Tab-separated table of C-alpha atoms in Angstrom:
chain	number	residue	atom	x	y	z
A	1	MET	CA	0.090	0.051	-0.068
A	2	LEU	CA	1.476	3.422	-0.865
A	3	ALA	CA	1.188	6.076	1.737
A	4	ALA	CA	0.289	9.372	0.282
A	5	MET	CA	0.202	12.927	1.190
A	6	TRP	CA	-1.939	15.123	-0.945
A	7	ILE	CA	-0.891	18.703	-1.281
A	8	GLY	CA	-3.413	21.276	-2.519
A	9	THR	CA	-2.952	23.659	-5.545
A	10	LEU	CA	0.501	24.857	-5.392
A	11	GLY	CA	0.639	28.594	-4.454
A	12	GLY	CA	-2.702	29.692	-5.852
A	13	CYS	CA	-0.864	31.552	-8.782
A	14	THR	CA	-1.616	30.435	-12.399
A	15	THR	CA	0.270	33.171	-14.358
A	16	PRO	CA	3.074	31.674	-16.490
A	17	ASP	CA	6.654	32.629	-15.394
A	18	GLU	CA	8.922	35.096	-17.250
A	19	ALA	CA	9.968	32.345	-19.917
A	20	GLY	CA	6.447	31.527	-20.559
A	21	ALA	CA	6.256	28.271	-18.856
A	22	ASP	CA	2.667	26.848	-17.943
A	23	ASN	CA	3.949	25.125	-15.115
A	24	VAL	CA	6.820	25.774	-12.501
A	25	TRP	CA	7.602	23.578	-9.581
A	26	SER	CA	10.286	24.510	-7.170
A	27	LEU	CA	9.661	21.230	-5.269
A	28	THR	CA	11.080	22.974	-2.090
A	29	SER	CA	7.606	23.360	-0.780
A	30	PRO	CA	4.093	23.695	-1.942
A	31	GLU	CA	4.267	27.501	-1.930
A	32	GLY	CA	5.419	29.682	-4.444
A	33	SER	CA	4.886	27.203	-7.715
A	34	ILE	CA	2.993	28.170	-10.804
A	35	SER	CA	0.662	25.305	-11.557
A	36	ASP	CA	-3.004	24.669	-11.219
A	37	ALA	CA	-2.295	20.870	-10.854
A	38	SER	CA	-2.150	19.616	-7.389
A	39	LEU	CA	0.774	17.097	-6.308
A	40	ALA	CA	0.871	14.304	-4.100
A	41	LEU	CA	3.919	12.886	-2.187
A	42	GLU	CA	4.006	9.399	-2.166
A	43	ASP	CA	6.007	6.695	-0.493
A	44	GLY	CA	8.441	8.486	1.503
A	45	ALA	CA	9.214	11.506	-0.954
A	46	GLN	CA	9.448	14.614	0.890
A	47	TRP	CA	10.257	18.411	0.418
A	48	THR	CA	13.670	19.736	1.214
A	49	ASP	CA	15.545	23.075	1.057
A	50	GLU	CA	17.146	21.737	-2.211
A	51	GLY	CA	14.059	19.950	-3.761
A	52	LEU	CA	12.066	17.006	-4.092
A	53	GLN	CA	13.973	14.084	-2.120
A	54	VAL	CA	13.080	10.635	-3.679
A	55	ASN	CA	14.776	7.648	-2.339
A	56	GLY	CA	14.210	5.036	-5.018
A	57	SER	CA	10.677	4.047	-4.184
A	58	GLY	CA	9.006	7.316	-3.421
A	59	TYR	CA	7.792	9.831	-5.963
A	60	ALA	CA	5.358	12.906	-6.461
A	61	SER	CA	2.496	12.952	-8.873
A	62	THR	CA	-0.205	15.258	-10.010
A	63	GLU	CA	-4.054	14.125	-10.183
A	64	THR	CA	-5.211	12.907	-13.393
A	65	PRO	CA	-4.946	13.724	-16.209
A	66	GLY	CA	-1.724	15.239	-16.196
A	67	PRO	CA	-1.169	18.908	-17.218
A	68	ILE	CA	0.892	18.293	-20.477
A	69	THR	CA	-1.066	17.550	-23.817
A	70	THR	CA	1.654	15.065	-24.979
A	71	ASP	CA	0.043	14.759	-28.473
A	72	ALA	CA	0.969	18.392	-29.234
A	73	SER	CA	4.368	20.165	-28.956
A	74	PHE	CA	5.981	20.419	-25.518
A	75	THR	CA	9.066	21.055	-23.603
A	76	VAL	CA	9.969	19.761	-20.255
A	77	THR	CA	12.841	20.727	-18.130
A	78	ALA	CA	14.150	19.716	-14.609
A	79	TRP	CA	17.311	20.070	-12.481
A	80	ALA	CA	18.265	16.558	-11.060
A	81	ARG	CA	21.068	15.206	-8.746
A	82	PRO	CA	21.385	11.507	-8.309
A	83	THR	CA	22.385	9.860	-5.016
A	84	GLY	CA	25.012	7.250	-5.526
A	85	GLN	CA	25.147	5.145	-8.671
A	86	LEU	CA	22.195	4.848	-10.705
A	87	GLY	CA	20.758	1.461	-12.556
A	88	GLU	CA	20.227	1.480	-16.107
A	89	TYR	CA	17.095	3.160	-16.277
A	90	ALA	CA	15.880	6.092	-13.936
A	91	VAL	CA	13.268	8.486	-14.676
A	92	VAL	CA	13.180	12.227	-13.408
A	93	LEU	CA	9.888	13.054	-15.318
A	94	SER	CA	7.267	11.366	-17.080
A	95	GLN	CA	3.416	11.636	-18.154
A	96	ALA	CA	1.628	8.164	-17.857
A	97	GLY	CA	-0.918	6.533	-19.946
A	98	ASP	CA	-2.635	3.659	-19.244
A	99	VAL	CA	0.297	1.245	-19.968
A	100	ALA	CA	3.470	3.141	-20.265
A	101	GLY	CA	4.611	7.003	-20.340
A	102	SER	CA	4.407	9.228	-23.350
A	103	PHE	CA	7.846	10.525	-22.526
A	104	PHE	CA	10.615	9.824	-20.177
A	105	LEU	CA	13.152	12.582	-18.964
A	106	GLY	CA	16.178	10.903	-17.016
A	107	VAL	CA	18.465	7.964	-17.468
A	108	SER	CA	17.961	5.090	-20.173
A	109	GLU	CA	20.664	2.606	-20.769
A	110	GLY	CA	22.964	4.201	-18.159
A	111	MET	CA	23.169	7.831	-20.163
A	112	TRP	CA	21.078	10.932	-19.615
A	113	SER	CA	18.493	10.976	-22.316
A	114	PHE	CA	14.692	12.056	-23.277
A	115	SER	CA	12.644	9.558	-25.031
A	116	VAL	CA	9.030	9.638	-26.372
A	117	ASN	CA	6.598	6.900	-27.366
A	118	PRO	CA	4.130	7.184	-30.439
A	119	GLU	CA	2.042	4.465	-28.726
A	120	ASP	CA	0.907	3.486	-25.143
A	121	GLY	CA	2.622	0.093	-24.829
A	122	ASN	CA	5.652	-1.853	-23.826
A	123	GLY	CA	7.408	-4.631	-25.663
A	124	ASP	CA	8.411	-5.547	-29.322
A	125	ALA	CA	5.200	-4.057	-30.824
A	126	PHE	CA	6.053	-0.577	-29.668
A	127	VAL	CA	8.748	1.956	-30.593
A	128	THR	CA	10.411	4.412	-28.121
A	129	ASN	CA	12.440	6.911	-29.685
A	130	ARG	CA	15.523	8.092	-27.843
A	131	ASP	CA	17.925	11.114	-28.070
A	132	ARG	CA	20.621	10.526	-25.478
A	133	ALA	CA	24.239	11.929	-24.463
A	134	THR	CA	26.191	8.728	-24.935
A	135	GLN	CA	29.329	10.457	-24.141
A	136	GLU	CA	28.318	11.778	-20.966
A	137	GLU	CA	28.246	9.029	-18.273
A	138	VAL	CA	25.712	9.707	-15.269
A	139	GLN	CA	27.847	11.092	-12.278
A	140	PRO	CA	26.741	10.388	-8.784
A	141	ASP	CA	25.896	13.381	-6.727
A	142	ARG	CA	26.134	16.060	-9.372
A	143	TRP	CA	23.769	18.456	-10.357
A	144	VAL	CA	22.489	18.500	-14.050
A	145	HIS	CA	20.139	20.400	-16.300
A	146	LEU	CA	17.688	18.141	-18.537
A	147	THR	CA	15.564	19.263	-21.133
A	148	GLY	CA	13.254	17.331	-23.473
A	149	VAL	CA	11.712	19.137	-26.575
A	150	TYR	CA	8.719	17.427	-28.578
A	151	ASP	CA	8.021	19.346	-31.761
A	152	SER	CA	5.081	17.464	-33.219
A	153	GLY	CA	5.248	19.614	-36.467
A	154	ALA	CA	8.578	18.614	-37.405
A	155	GLY	CA	8.158	14.850	-35.951
A	156	ARG	CA	11.379	15.198	-33.785
A	157	ALA	CA	12.334	14.980	-30.177
A	158	ALA	CA	15.425	16.367	-28.940
A	159	PHE	CA	17.308	16.315	-25.446
A	160	PHE	CA	19.334	18.913	-24.028
A	161	LEU	CA	21.983	18.554	-21.255
A	162	ASN	CA	22.949	21.668	-19.052
A	163	GLY	CA	21.255	23.496	-22.155
A	164	TYR	CA	23.371	21.935	-24.791
A	165	PRO	CA	21.923	19.676	-27.427
A	166	VAL	CA	23.365	16.143	-27.330
A	167	SER	CA	22.750	15.528	-31.139
A	168	ASP	CA	22.344	17.802	-34.113
A	169	ASP	CA	18.648	17.531	-34.914
A	170	GLY	CA	17.311	15.126	-32.312
A	171	VAL	CA	15.481	11.934	-33.394
A	172	ALA	CA	12.753	11.370	-35.786
A	173	THR	CA	9.333	10.059	-34.271
A	174	ASP	CA	6.034	9.246	-35.336
A	175	PRO	CA	3.363	11.374	-33.484
A	176	VAL	CA	3.404	10.889	-29.580
A	177	TYR	CA	0.034	9.663	-28.162
A	178	ALA	CA	-1.993	11.652	-25.945
A	179	ALA	CA	-1.223	10.425	-22.380
A	180	GLY	CA	-4.046	10.741	-19.998
A	181	GLY	CA	-2.220	9.683	-16.526
A	182	PRO	CA	-0.308	11.673	-14.109
A	183	LEU	CA	2.496	13.752	-14.337
A	184	LEU	CA	5.200	11.538	-12.262
A	185	PHE	CA	8.072	12.982	-10.667
A	186	GLY	CA	10.862	10.389	-9.699
A	187	ARG	CA	9.510	7.390	-11.441
A	188	ALA	CA	7.878	6.121	-14.865
A	189	GLN	CA	5.462	3.505	-15.699
A	190	ALA	CA	5.809	0.393	-17.874
A	191	ASP	CA	3.094	-2.498	-18.347
A	192	GLY	CA	0.925	-0.399	-16.119
A	193	GLN	CA	3.283	-0.658	-13.111
A	194	PRO	CA	5.524	1.760	-11.480
A	195	SER	CA	8.954	1.465	-12.763
A	196	ASP	CA	12.407	2.925	-13.061
A	197	PHE	CA	12.263	4.994	-9.840
A	198	PHE	CA	14.868	7.715	-9.339
A	199	ASP	CA	17.240	7.952	-6.288
A	200	GLY	CA	18.219	11.632	-5.688
A	201	MET	CA	17.059	15.270	-5.648
A	202	ILE	CA	14.671	16.999	-8.025
A	203	THR	CA	13.986	20.708	-8.390
A	204	ASP	CA	12.871	23.498	-10.869
A	205	VAL	CA	10.627	21.400	-12.981
A	206	ARG	CA	8.914	23.456	-15.917
A	207	THR	CA	6.667	22.570	-18.720
A	208	TRP	CA	5.649	24.479	-21.876
A	209	PRO	CA	3.008	23.828	-24.397
A	210	ARG	CA	5.474	24.201	-27.272
A	211	ALA	CA	8.725	23.447	-28.529
A	212	LEU	CA	11.345	25.882	-27.148
A	213	THR	CA	14.385	27.048	-29.378
A	214	ASP	CA	17.918	26.054	-28.557
A	215	GLU	CA	18.487	29.646	-27.365
A	216	GLU	CA	15.361	29.356	-24.897
A	217	VAL	CA	16.633	25.949	-23.690
A	218	ARG	CA	19.798	27.596	-22.851
A	219	ASP	CA	18.409	30.718	-21.144
A	220	VAL	CA	16.104	28.341	-18.801
A	221	ALA	CA	19.260	26.320	-17.996
A	222	GLU	CA	20.976	29.340	-16.725
A	223	ASP	CA	18.077	30.644	-14.654
A	224	GLU	CA	17.843	29.429	-10.900
A	225	ALA	CA	20.569	26.853	-10.742
A	226	PRO	CA	20.993	25.097	-7.740
A	227	GLU	CA	23.797	25.951	-5.324
A	228	GLY	CA	26.709	24.200	-6.488
A	229	ALA	CA	25.532	23.276	-10.006
A	230	SER	CA	27.567	24.005	-12.881
A	231	LEU	CA	26.513	23.986	-16.554
A	232	ASP	CA	29.231	22.116	-18.296
A	233	PRO	CA	28.965	21.277	-21.753
A	234	PRO	CA	28.502	17.476	-22.369
A	235	ASP	CA	31.930	15.801	-23.495
A	236	GLU	CA	30.692	15.630	-26.999
A	237	ALA	CA	27.834	17.897	-27.697
A	238	ALA	CA	26.147	17.163	-31.266
A	239	ALA	CA	27.659	13.555	-30.889
A	240	PHE	CA	25.333	12.173	-33.881
A	241	THR	CA	25.330	13.516	-37.233
A	242	CYS	CA	22.846	11.072	-38.988
A	243	PRO	CA	22.652	12.215	-42.529
A	244	ASP	CA	18.816	10.476	-42.563
A	245	PRO	CA	16.572	12.757	-40.659
A	246	HIS	CA	14.686	9.062	-39.827
A	247	GLY	CA	17.705	7.258	-39.315
A	248	GLY	CA	17.866	7.564	-35.648
A	249	ILE	CA	21.376	7.480	-33.943
A	250	CYS	CA	23.296	6.390	-37.034
A	251	LEU	CA	26.919	7.390	-37.568
A	252	GLY	CA	27.303	8.096	-41.194
A	253	VAL	CA	30.199	7.622	-43.439
A	254	LEU	CA	32.277	5.250	-41.192
A	255	ASP	CA	36.448	5.128	-41.160
A	256	ALA	CA	37.555	1.222	-41.440
A	257	GLY	CA	36.950	-0.290	-37.871
A	258	THR	CA	34.826	-1.816	-35.504
A	259	TYR	CA	31.645	0.088	-34.186
A	260	SER	CA	28.331	-0.690	-31.577
A	261	THR	CA	24.877	0.278	-32.365
A	262	SER	CA	23.602	2.773	-29.706
A	263	SER	CA	19.773	2.060	-30.527
A	264	PHE	CA	19.136	-1.398	-32.091
A	265	ALA	CA	18.237	-4.225	-29.910
A	266	PRO	CA	19.866	-6.569	-29.458
A	267	ALA	CA	22.792	-4.548	-29.478
A	268	LEU	CA	25.548	-5.447	-31.927
A	269	SER	CA	29.004	-4.629	-32.795
A	270	TYR	CA	30.209	-4.870	-36.665
A	271	THR	CA	33.293	-4.123	-38.640
A	272	VAL	CA	33.650	-2.623	-41.852
A	273	PRO	CA	36.376	-1.584	-44.312
A	274	THR	CA	36.928	1.635	-45.837
A	275	GLY	CA	33.818	3.051	-47.844
A	276	TRP	CA	30.921	2.086	-45.929
A	277	GLN	CA	28.320	3.969	-44.027
A	278	ASN	CA	25.829	3.445	-41.273
A	279	GLY	CA	22.384	5.039	-42.370
A	280	GLU	CA	20.038	3.845	-39.620
A	281	ASP	CA	20.544	2.890	-35.955
A	282	LEU	CA	16.901	2.348	-34.783
A	283	PRO	CA	15.361	0.081	-32.054
A	284	GLY	CA	14.539	-2.101	-34.952
A	285	ASN	CA	16.537	-1.361	-37.992
A	286	VAL	CA	20.286	-1.021	-38.719
A	287	LEU	CA	21.358	-0.077	-42.329
A	288	LEU	CA	24.907	-0.589	-43.595
A	289	SER	CA	25.778	0.268	-47.338
A	290	ARG	CA	28.351	2.087	-49.541
A	291	PRO	CA	27.486	5.379	-50.816
A	292	GLU	CA	28.125	4.658	-54.522
A	293	ASP	CA	25.534	1.764	-54.292
A	294	GLN	CA	23.014	3.958	-53.442
A	295	GLY	CA	19.860	4.160	-55.578
A	296	ALA	CA	18.872	2.140	-58.552
A	297	GLY	CA	15.534	3.251	-59.711
A	298	ILE	CA	12.444	1.783	-57.910
A	299	TRP	CA	14.640	-1.098	-56.482
A	300	GLY	CA	16.779	1.040	-54.498
A	301	GLY	CA	20.459	-0.016	-54.010
A	302	SER	CA	22.606	-2.940	-52.578
A	303	TYR	CA	22.884	-2.925	-48.882
A	304	ILE	CA	22.919	-4.827	-45.468
A	305	GLY	CA	19.716	-4.464	-43.423
A	306	ILE	CA	19.499	-5.798	-40.176
A	307	TYR	CA	15.816	-5.951	-38.442
A	308	GLN	CA	14.327	-7.036	-35.113
A	309	ASN	CA	11.410	-9.424	-35.190
A	310	VAL	CA	10.271	-9.433	-38.865
A	311	ARG	CA	7.243	-11.180	-40.089
A	312	ALA	CA	6.337	-13.046	-43.425
A	313	ALA	CA	4.927	-10.610	-45.843
A	314	ALA	CA	1.630	-11.153	-47.487
A	315	PRO	CA	1.394	-11.670	-51.139
A	316	CYS	CA	-0.776	-8.455	-52.005
A	317	GLY	CA	-0.847	-5.631	-49.623
A	318	GLU	CA	1.444	-4.295	-46.956
A	319	ALA	CA	0.574	-6.749	-44.294
A	320	ALA	CA	1.922	-9.717	-42.472
A	321	GLN	CA	0.738	-13.298	-43.709
A	322	PRO	CA	-1.434	-14.824	-41.122
A	323	GLY	CA	-0.434	-18.138	-39.375
A	324	VAL	CA	3.162	-17.856	-40.066
A	325	GLY	CA	5.186	-18.038	-36.873
A	326	THR	CA	8.173	-15.998	-36.294
A	327	SER	CA	11.111	-18.577	-35.582
A	328	ALA	CA	13.612	-19.030	-38.072
A	329	ALA	CA	12.510	-22.355	-39.142
A	330	GLU	CA	8.964	-21.086	-39.590
A	331	LEU	CA	10.000	-18.431	-41.663
A	332	ALA	CA	12.012	-20.298	-43.657
A	333	ASP	CA	9.426	-23.099	-44.536
A	334	TRP	CA	7.296	-20.069	-45.611
A	335	TYR	CA	9.894	-19.094	-48.291
A	336	ARG	CA	10.650	-22.527	-49.407
A	337	ASN	CA	6.885	-22.661	-50.569
A	338	THR	CA	6.104	-19.241	-51.583
A	339	PRO	CA	5.091	-19.179	-55.406
A	340	GLY	CA	7.692	-17.695	-57.593
A	341	LEU	CA	10.380	-17.647	-55.288
A	342	GLN	CA	13.779	-19.465	-56.078
A	343	ILE	CA	15.798	-20.592	-53.436
A	344	MET	CA	19.509	-21.187	-54.694
A	345	THR	CA	21.095	-21.986	-51.205
A	346	ASP	CA	19.401	-23.243	-47.982
A	347	THR	CA	22.041	-23.746	-45.128
A	348	PRO	CA	22.092	-23.824	-41.354
A	349	VAL	CA	24.174	-20.803	-39.847
A	350	THR	CA	25.354	-19.226	-36.636
A	351	ILE	CA	26.128	-15.613	-36.715
A	352	GLY	CA	27.239	-13.348	-33.945
A	353	GLY	CA	26.018	-16.013	-31.346
A	354	LEU	CA	22.651	-16.475	-33.142
A	355	SER	CA	21.512	-19.604	-34.758
A	356	GLY	CA	19.131	-20.124	-37.762
A	357	VAL	CA	19.055	-20.568	-41.448
A	358	ALA	CA	20.662	-18.536	-44.630
A	359	LEU	CA	18.513	-18.585	-47.755
A	360	ASP	CA	19.875	-17.260	-51.230
A	361	LEU	CA	16.590	-15.903	-52.890
A	362	ALA	CA	15.828	-14.546	-56.592
A	363	VAL	CA	12.588	-14.238	-58.582
A	364	ASP	CA	12.555	-15.663	-62.098
A	365	ASP	CA	12.302	-13.056	-64.762
A	366	GLN	CA	9.196	-14.681	-66.401
A	367	TRP	CA	7.457	-14.758	-62.884
A	368	ARG	CA	3.984	-12.679	-62.821
A	369	SER	CA	2.227	-11.761	-59.685
A	370	ASP	CA	-1.397	-11.728	-59.254
A	371	CYS	CA	-0.985	-8.130	-57.677
A	372	PRO	CA	1.725	-6.461	-59.199
A	373	LEU	CA	2.993	-3.284	-57.439
A	374	ALA	CA	1.933	-0.236	-59.081
A	375	GLY	CA	-0.156	-2.228	-61.705
A	376	SER	CA	3.083	-3.423	-63.469
A	377	ILE	CA	6.052	-4.111	-61.178
A	378	HIS	CA	6.182	-7.966	-60.657
A	379	ALA	CA	7.726	-8.593	-57.242
A	380	ILE	CA	7.426	-11.030	-54.302
A	381	PRO	CA	6.786	-9.330	-50.697
A	382	ILE	CA	9.506	-11.182	-48.631
A	383	LEU	CA	9.655	-9.190	-45.178
A	384	ILE	CA	7.453	-6.592	-43.114
A	385	GLY	CA	8.413	-5.071	-39.731
A	386	GLY	CA	7.155	-6.659	-36.800
A	387	GLY	CA	6.104	-3.397	-34.541
A	388	VAL	CA	9.721	-2.241	-33.673
A	389	SER	CA	11.202	-2.984	-36.946
A	390	ASP	CA	9.759	-0.591	-39.791
A	391	LEU	CA	10.204	-1.839	-43.387
A	392	HIS	CA	8.086	-3.644	-46.062
A	393	HIS	CA	10.489	-5.089	-48.461
A	394	VAL	CA	9.835	-6.962	-51.802
A	395	LEU	CA	11.865	-8.914	-54.281
A	396	GLY	CA	12.011	-8.840	-57.951
A	397	ALA	CA	14.017	-9.951	-60.963
A	398	PRO	CA	16.577	-7.276	-60.867
A	399	LEU	CA	17.408	-8.173	-57.157
A	400	GLN	CA	19.196	-11.097	-55.503
A	401	MET	CA	19.145	-11.541	-51.673
A	402	ARG	CA	20.989	-13.568	-49.062
A	403	LEU	CA	18.349	-13.654	-46.110
A	404	TYR	CA	19.753	-14.862	-42.728
A	405	LEU	CA	16.857	-15.765	-40.271
A	406	LEU	CA	18.326	-16.049	-36.561
A	407	ASP	CA	16.430	-17.070	-33.493
A	408	TRP	CA	16.393	-14.593	-30.784
A	409	ASP	CA	14.549	-13.904	-27.510
A	410	GLY	CA	11.359	-15.850	-28.789
A	411	GLY	CA	11.347	-14.072	-31.991
A	412	ASN	CA	13.895	-13.264	-34.367
A	413	VAL	CA	16.394	-11.164	-35.944
A	414	ALA	CA	17.009	-10.861	-39.893
A	415	ILE	CA	19.923	-9.785	-41.639
A	416	GLU	CA	18.873	-8.921	-45.496
A	417	VAL	CA	21.985	-8.474	-47.883
A	418	THR	CA	20.300	-7.262	-51.049
A	419	ALA	CA	22.197	-6.714	-54.221
A	420	VAL	CA	20.914	-5.001	-57.318
A	421	ARG	CA	22.289	-6.840	-60.648
A	422	ASP	CA	22.992	-3.721	-62.319
A	423	GLN	CA	25.697	-2.935	-59.603
A	424	HIS	CA	26.810	-6.362	-58.363
A	425	SER	CA	25.837	-9.858	-58.342
A	426	LEU	CA	24.825	-11.161	-55.050
A	427	THR	CA	28.276	-13.346	-54.862
A	428	THR	CA	30.405	-10.548	-56.030
A	429	TYR	CA	28.765	-8.090	-53.298
A	430	LEU	CA	29.135	-10.750	-50.573
A	431	ASN	CA	32.789	-11.438	-51.347
A	432	ARG	CA	34.572	-8.851	-53.291
A	433	ILE	CA	32.673	-5.862	-52.276
A	434	GLY	CA	32.787	-7.129	-48.612
A	435	ALA	CA	29.065	-7.409	-47.249
A	436	GLY	CA	30.090	-11.346	-46.406
A	437	PRO	CA	32.944	-10.426	-44.086
A	438	ILE	CA	30.802	-7.690	-42.485
A	439	VAL	CA	27.950	-10.140	-41.557
A	440	GLY	CA	30.737	-12.368	-40.544
A	441	SER	CA	31.935	-9.852	-37.948
A	442	LEU	CA	28.495	-9.116	-36.359
A	443	ALA	CA	28.162	-9.888	-32.750
A	444	PHE	CA	25.149	-9.678	-30.659
A	445	ALA	CA	24.809	-8.902	-27.113
A	446	PRO	CA	23.580	-11.756	-25.110
């Protein structure tokens, strides 16, 4: 049973502060804050002269619904000081839905970050878009200023640490859902249950019903800093310069070497020679290719794609084929019996610690679909995203594909190596161009 102490409407003042914030909570006492939202202190959380003290189980909460309209543009800021070393996930501020939060400001995967959810849910069928300071480890007993900006018009979310953006443009996101639950100070919600408790001090929380500019974020960070706080820039501001606005935390053009994903699950490392680039690093998609192999009319270019939990694509329309499972064996059986699909090789494999099967696929030049794309393009749908992964890929006569289907966590990881014949044969792309050794270098986290 949670012990709750309800505090009345804070301060009785409803005019915005000088920076235009709708809500300002000092969290040092009920008096003097600017908000119409009432707060409850839960399970040991308490006011102090420095701010709201939470101990890893206590938190504060507004009444339902929370004061932020999360399906429109908004900005949230807070000062936070962790007590000791935090875990992988610890949330300073979040507004809950029925199942999960619509946004999370705090620590994700051990790094300060801002995340948004397009849909109310957790698990493989739901995507979380995250902008985070991967070069800035969480330091215990040190004040930091956190800002999350969601721009609904631009379809982007951006995180600022101590007033500095941690990436050039934030991350692309589908529209965030409207969260009807409370605004939570010091924890989040997952699978409908309290989660990701923060241990430390929180103060000067502010919210705006719009996306603040970089200059405005900097001004807010410089206003009312707690005693002993500094506004040191992150070790590597603007760390990510993904050329694709929808590529997530990708790295762009790569030097020869070994790299690790920042967003994809399961986390993986890969080694590339000179001349390759990373065009996507998303929770469900990784893209590796060469710039000179980009674009070949309607068929795109030659590339390596890595995807989480794909489904077999139905013959017509952008939908999964009903009744086909998600294991490597179940998917392989479906392809073996797909009309028009030629399987040149069919081999058991182990890649990066995951086991499954590799299929070399092609479509006969004379094959004709019952439902050609755009009325005249005869192709066989192969893969469709399973929720976290986002794709719908087809195979036509101008393409050859090696498809690795690997079992992972009750589902699958798929690796697609596609070669456009006008650029390379599949054999040349795998061997002389180097796609095969790159796939062989993959190492998936346990």
